[in-house]
Amino acid sequence: MIVGAGLSGAVIGRRLAEQGMTVHIVEQRSHVAGNCYTQRDPETGVMVHVYGPHIFHTDDAEVWNYVNKFGNFRPYLNRVKITSGDAVYSLPVNLHTINQFYGKTMRPTEAKAFLEAQADTSITNPQTFEEQALRFVGPDLYEAFFKGYTQKQWGCSPQALPASILKRLPIRFNYDDNYFFHKFQGMPENGYTEIVERILDHENIHVELNTCFDRTDVNDVDHVFYSGPIDGWFGYDLGRLGYRTLDFERFTHNGDWQGCAVMNYGEAHVPFTRITEHKHFAPWEEHEGSVLYREYSRACGPGDIPYYPIRQVEERALLREYVDRAQAEAGVTFVGRLGTYRYLDMDVTIREALDCADKFLRNGGEMPAFSAPPL
Ligand code: UDP
């Protein structure tokens, strides 16, 4: 049995089904594909990333080949812009951003020396988001692009967040404005839902939508792969692990509203973090109408959809307790973003799911609580 028909559940299910196992997947939502679910907007015909922007990027050739087996990927480079103060800048921070921000015409080595002079070089081993920013971009760019955005996104001070969150973003001393540094990058021509549907399209896989998982159902199955929230497995009895959830405010426009797919808003006084204009994710399509989502981040309550695991000291301590208990459980493996309470990109999710299924097959159906350690 697999709980959840997102990327983890679908990929594990497919691997096991191909080896002749019967796979039963229960999914509480009315659709597959989890948070990478895409759907055509009925009003405009635009393919919408219903749970926020998802851009596929990876260095893992096997994962790239895997997704390409299930759908056609079109070349797509994520080029994000940010509004801060009275200007629009290019992200990730690159030579254009630096020159525009400081009104200069620096060449790469000059810009590097210039930013190094702004940076706080007394920080030798940055631990927090703020330290990482002050060490590598200095206070001006930090204030304009990262501080306000991060406060809105995470609901706390960047001093309380780990440096790893900022390390997701490159800093470039050239004019390359590709948001990611991975070798393979693309967008599925017909959306992510089609890819996940095709992964699940196997005679040994049965998917039950709109079905809440009940732990008492697991007595007659050989093994459970659980991609729901780890604390949910235990009925949240030690308390809930903290997540950020998102609210999307939809609006439409006739024509091109912002000229790019994602516009971030760096300042704390603008209540939303970014605006996504979905039709720019499919530049090969033509649409007169446009649909946009203003994205607001807030603390995730019991009835909300969990998006980003917070993973600060307090949450990690609680996670430790749930992980210890999970390790004492037999016949269940916790997988994916919610099952392991980690900020996972799609490619890593697929990599881990493939590895997890392979390990299960190698071990003859025996599997520990975690294939990848969550702490
Ligand atoms: N971030 C920021 N300003 C930006 C974009 C990102 O401060 O304009 C920070 C923010 O804390 C965010 C993190 O960098 O959570 C990672 O950004 P990414 O774009 O990878 O976030 P995602 O698209 O996964 O929400």
XYZ file of C-alpha atoms and ligand atoms in Angstrom:
400
model
C 0.000 0.000 0.000
C 1.128 3.496 -0.782
C -0.298 6.540 0.941
C -0.293 9.565 -1.352
C -0.281 9.798 -5.150
C 2.332 12.533 -5.421
C 5.753 12.051 -6.973
C 7.086 9.761 -4.226
C 4.077 7.466 -4.200
C 3.777 7.307 -7.985
C 7.470 6.561 -8.589
C 7.702 3.897 -5.880
C 4.420 2.363 -7.048
C 5.564 2.164 -10.646
C 8.871 0.500 -9.798
C 7.170 -2.135 -7.671
C 4.340 -2.681 -10.159
C 6.876 -3.300 -12.907
C 8.322 -6.072 -10.735
C 4.925 -7.751 -10.589
C 3.735 -6.463 -7.223
C 0.178 -5.323 -6.708
C 0.152 -1.711 -5.580
C -2.789 0.002 -3.946
C -2.517 3.793 -3.617
C -4.824 5.877 -1.454
C -4.951 9.607 -2.024
C -7.002 11.974 0.089
C -7.247 14.683 -2.561
C -9.473 14.475 -5.632
C -6.431 14.335 -7.920
C -2.969 12.801 -8.298
C 0.396 14.644 -8.527
C 0.390 16.234 -5.062
C 1.622 19.807 -5.010
C 3.032 19.684 -8.536
C -0.526 19.230 -9.854
C -1.232 21.301 -12.959
C -4.582 21.983 -14.545
C -5.890 24.036 -17.469
C -7.646 27.138 -16.283
C -11.218 26.863 -17.652
C -11.498 30.594 -18.351
C -8.212 31.262 -20.163
C -7.053 27.793 -21.247
C -3.684 28.435 -19.584
C -1.925 25.535 -17.825
C -1.855 26.528 -14.163
C 0.571 25.339 -11.476
C -2.247 25.053 -8.975
C -0.017 24.792 -5.866
C 2.578 27.321 -6.995
C 5.404 27.369 -9.536
C 7.263 24.123 -10.236
C 10.247 24.128 -12.588
C 11.978 20.839 -13.216
C 15.764 21.026 -12.845
C 18.357 18.389 -12.054
C 21.929 17.206 -12.492
C 20.793 13.617 -12.201
C 20.748 12.124 -15.718
C 18.850 9.045 -14.578
C 16.077 11.140 -13.045
C 15.968 13.349 -16.130
C 15.651 10.268 -18.383
C 13.020 8.857 -16.076
C 10.671 11.856 -16.298
C 11.262 12.164 -20.025
C 9.986 8.617 -20.476
C 6.596 9.728 -19.195
C 6.142 13.022 -20.982
C 7.643 15.492 -23.370
C 9.712 18.171 -21.674
C 10.220 21.496 -23.443
C 13.358 23.562 -22.864
C 12.568 26.111 -20.181
C 14.929 28.371 -18.237
C 13.649 29.873 -15.032
C 14.346 33.597 -15.189
C 12.975 35.265 -12.095
C 12.648 39.022 -11.576
C 12.289 40.911 -8.335
C 10.627 44.234 -7.580
C 12.306 46.116 -4.770
C 12.010 49.838 -4.096
C 11.129 51.545 -7.355
C 12.953 49.141 -9.634
C 12.843 45.679 -11.146
C 16.002 43.570 -10.931
C 17.193 40.291 -12.293
C 17.546 37.214 -10.067
C 19.463 35.266 -8.965
C 21.903 38.004 -7.980
C 24.109 38.298 -11.071
C 26.323 40.921 -12.698
C 23.300 42.706 -14.146
C 21.663 42.891 -10.706
C 24.815 44.224 -9.070
C 25.524 46.817 -11.767
C 21.913 47.953 -11.901
C 21.567 48.132 -8.130
C 24.748 50.185 -7.639
C 24.468 52.146 -10.942
C 27.832 50.842 -12.126
C 29.377 49.171 -15.166
C 31.657 46.700 -13.397
C 33.241 43.735 -15.103
C 33.146 40.316 -13.359
C 36.384 40.646 -11.366
C 35.548 44.208 -10.355
C 32.088 43.218 -9.168
C 33.549 40.340 -7.198
C 36.028 42.627 -5.439
C 33.290 45.219 -4.912
C 30.918 42.754 -3.230
C 33.742 41.230 -1.216
C 34.358 44.727 0.168
C 30.655 44.968 1.145
C 30.612 41.494 2.655
C 31.198 40.760 6.299
C 34.340 38.667 5.993
C 34.505 38.158 9.758
C 31.813 35.500 9.214
C 33.925 32.470 8.390
C 31.393 29.707 8.784
C 27.870 31.064 8.126
C 25.228 29.143 10.049
C 22.131 31.268 9.589
C 20.405 32.632 6.496
C 21.373 36.153 7.540
C 25.027 35.275 8.080
C 25.168 33.573 4.699
C 23.684 36.671 3.019
C 25.905 39.164 4.856
C 28.953 37.070 4.077
C 28.291 36.684 0.352
C 26.251 39.696 -0.841
C 26.630 42.258 1.956
C 23.948 44.322 3.717
C 22.535 46.340 0.771
C 21.548 43.452 -1.460
C 20.487 41.459 1.585
C 18.049 44.193 2.641
C 16.689 44.717 -0.879
C 16.242 41.136 -2.020
C 16.368 38.674 0.830
C 15.447 40.078 4.221
C 11.846 41.161 3.577
C 11.070 38.291 1.232
C 12.381 35.749 3.705
C 10.482 37.283 6.641
C 7.274 37.031 4.616
C 8.010 33.558 3.304
C 9.041 31.966 6.590
C 7.285 34.202 9.138
C 10.438 34.643 11.180
C 13.736 36.464 11.203
C 16.392 35.257 8.736
C 18.611 34.990 11.823
C 16.518 32.021 12.873
C 16.776 30.184 9.557
C 19.559 27.889 8.379
C 22.092 29.043 5.758
C 21.040 26.072 3.604
C 17.865 27.905 2.480
C 19.887 30.694 0.861
C 22.406 28.232 -0.531
C 19.620 27.099 -2.882
C 20.278 30.267 -4.872
C 23.479 30.951 -6.818
C 25.298 34.314 -6.977
C 26.848 34.965 -10.349
C 29.501 37.387 -11.510
C 28.378 37.178 -15.129
C 25.125 37.938 -16.964
C 23.726 34.415 -16.671
C 20.270 34.896 -15.152
C 19.282 31.230 -15.098
C 17.831 30.740 -11.615
C 19.217 27.228 -11.327
C 22.661 25.805 -11.902
C 21.578 22.339 -12.943
C 22.477 20.672 -16.216
C 18.943 19.593 -17.146
C 15.996 21.956 -16.946
C 12.587 21.906 -18.562
C 8.842 22.152 -18.347
C 6.476 19.296 -19.213
C 4.662 20.210 -22.395
C 1.283 19.110 -21.053
C 1.857 19.768 -17.368
C 2.975 17.640 -14.430
C -0.371 15.954 -13.878
C -0.079 14.085 -17.176
C 3.404 12.846 -16.218
C 2.225 11.518 -12.859
C -0.878 9.963 -14.464
C 1.362 8.137 -16.920
C 3.699 6.935 -14.172
C 0.627 5.541 -12.421
C -0.791 4.007 -15.590
C 0.134 0.374 -14.987
C -2.107 -2.656 -14.706
C -0.757 -3.510 -11.245
C -1.470 -0.065 -9.803
C -4.856 0.855 -8.377
C -5.401 4.426 -7.238
C -8.230 5.408 -4.926
C -8.828 9.165 -4.839
C -10.771 11.099 -2.181
C -9.770 8.459 0.346
C -8.377 9.285 3.745
C -5.859 6.757 4.917
C -6.713 4.854 8.033
C -3.979 3.000 9.918
C -6.345 0.154 10.690
C -6.449 -0.618 6.937
C -2.859 -1.761 6.892
C -3.249 -5.118 8.567
C -3.688 -7.042 5.356
C -0.892 -5.452 3.310
C 2.762 -6.523 3.129
C 4.239 -3.073 3.449
C 3.174 0.577 3.552
C 5.020 3.448 1.888
C 3.667 6.513 3.599
C 4.121 9.920 1.987
C 1.745 11.747 4.321
C 3.002 13.922 7.195
C 5.095 11.863 9.611
C 3.330 13.385 12.634
C -0.011 12.506 11.024
C 0.907 8.802 11.149
C 0.905 9.127 14.937
C -2.276 11.200 15.068
C -0.179 14.303 15.914
C -0.145 13.094 19.511
C 3.130 14.835 20.408
C 2.060 18.027 18.641
C 2.258 19.224 15.046
C 5.424 19.823 13.080
C 5.391 23.383 11.771
C 4.876 24.150 8.099
C 4.265 27.266 6.048
C 1.174 27.140 3.903
C 0.341 29.326 0.909
C -2.756 31.239 -0.122
C -3.152 32.095 -3.788
C -5.203 35.065 -4.907
C -6.214 34.442 -8.502
C -6.752 37.249 -10.981
C -6.980 37.442 -14.730
C -5.885 39.918 -17.349
C -6.302 40.342 -21.064
C -2.799 40.296 -22.581
C 0.538 40.153 -20.772
C 0.350 41.452 -17.208
C 3.939 41.278 -15.966
C 6.047 40.002 -18.880
C 7.558 37.056 -16.981
C 6.468 33.901 -15.176
C 7.594 34.837 -11.659
C 7.979 38.296 -10.160
C 9.196 38.338 -6.569
C 8.498 41.223 -4.208
C 11.457 41.858 -1.942
C 9.995 44.326 0.500
C 8.351 43.406 3.789
C 5.534 45.946 3.405
C 4.195 44.271 0.239
C 2.080 41.504 1.775
C 2.636 38.854 -0.896
C 5.946 37.174 -1.769
C 5.515 36.762 -5.521
C 3.151 36.840 -8.472
C 3.083 34.006 -10.974
C 1.779 34.572 -14.508
C 1.233 30.992 -15.540
C 1.133 31.347 -19.310
C 4.827 32.264 -19.324
C 5.622 28.741 -18.132
C 4.458 27.541 -21.563
C 5.978 30.002 -24.055
C 5.207 27.566 -26.875
C 1.476 28.125 -26.340
C -0.485 31.211 -27.332
C -3.110 32.694 -25.053
C -4.687 36.116 -25.172
C -6.111 35.774 -21.687
C -3.809 35.472 -18.704
C -4.243 34.018 -15.232
C -2.074 35.101 -12.318
C -1.652 34.063 -8.697
C -0.581 36.406 -5.937
C 1.171 34.205 -3.374
C 0.886 34.765 0.366
C 2.678 32.673 2.948
C 1.448 31.994 6.493
C 1.628 29.478 9.332
C -0.035 26.195 8.414
C -3.054 25.313 10.576
C -4.615 21.853 11.020
C -6.957 22.178 8.013
C -4.403 23.769 5.661
C -2.178 22.229 3.015
C 1.395 21.902 4.295
C 4.016 23.303 1.883
C 7.363 24.232 3.421
C 8.678 22.370 6.495
C 10.055 24.979 8.918
C 12.687 22.769 10.548
C 13.988 25.130 13.156
C 15.433 23.996 16.484
C 12.020 23.400 18.064
C 10.654 21.491 15.059
C 13.794 19.399 14.793
C 13.469 18.343 18.419
C 9.880 17.246 17.811
C 10.896 15.563 14.568
C 13.542 13.604 16.500
C 10.807 12.201 18.737
C 8.603 11.209 15.802
C 11.584 9.707 13.950
C 12.507 7.583 16.978
C 8.963 6.303 17.158
C 8.817 5.744 13.405
C 11.935 3.624 13.615
C 10.202 1.366 16.105
C 7.307 0.728 13.701
C 7.320 -2.376 11.539
C 6.081 -2.620 7.968
C 6.078 1.074 7.108
C 8.516 3.347 5.289
C 8.173 7.126 5.484
C 8.941 8.859 2.199
C 8.921 12.239 0.473
C 8.629 15.830 1.623
C 5.930 15.208 4.241
C 7.011 11.720 5.309
C 10.540 12.909 6.081
C 9.728 16.580 6.800
C 12.291 18.037 4.415
C 12.369 20.846 1.800
C 12.692 18.592 -1.247
C 12.886 19.550 -4.896
C 11.079 17.343 -7.401
C 14.242 15.730 -8.761
C 15.488 14.736 -5.298
C 12.051 13.363 -4.469
C 12.181 11.134 -7.556
C 15.784 10.069 -6.893
C 14.916 9.033 -3.352
C 11.749 7.253 -4.478
C 13.664 5.217 -7.063
C 16.360 4.339 -4.517
C 13.754 3.444 -1.927
C 11.880 1.086 -4.258
C 15.141 -0.538 -5.392
C 16.224 -1.115 -1.816
C 12.870 -2.691 -1.015
C 13.203 -5.006 -4.010
C 16.812 -5.904 -3.181
C 15.907 -6.663 0.413
C 13.118 -8.989 -0.639
C 10.349 -6.806 0.738
C 12.031 -5.803 3.973
C 12.469 -2.120 4.523
C 13.380 0.164 7.447
C 11.283 3.187 8.419
C 13.473 5.514 6.379
C 15.376 4.968 3.185
C 16.959 8.436 3.480
C 17.655 9.705 7.014
C 15.459 12.748 7.800
C 17.824 14.289 10.377
N 14.578 34.204 -1.302
C 14.617 35.554 -1.033
N 14.305 36.431 -2.025
C 13.942 36.025 -3.258
C 13.909 34.641 -3.533
C 14.220 33.752 -2.529
O 14.919 35.958 0.078
O 13.649 36.877 -4.105
C 14.923 33.251 -0.214
C 13.664 32.854 0.576
O 14.015 32.692 1.927
C 13.308 31.533 -0.073
C 14.688 30.941 -0.366
O 15.490 32.085 -0.731
O 12.546 30.725 0.796
C 14.719 29.894 -1.454
O 14.163 30.448 -2.638
P 13.519 29.557 -3.777
O 13.247 30.464 -4.928
O 14.369 28.368 -3.989
O 12.137 29.139 -3.106
P 10.880 28.269 -3.650
O 10.665 28.603 -5.103
O 11.223 26.824 -3.364
O 9.777 28.790 -2.784
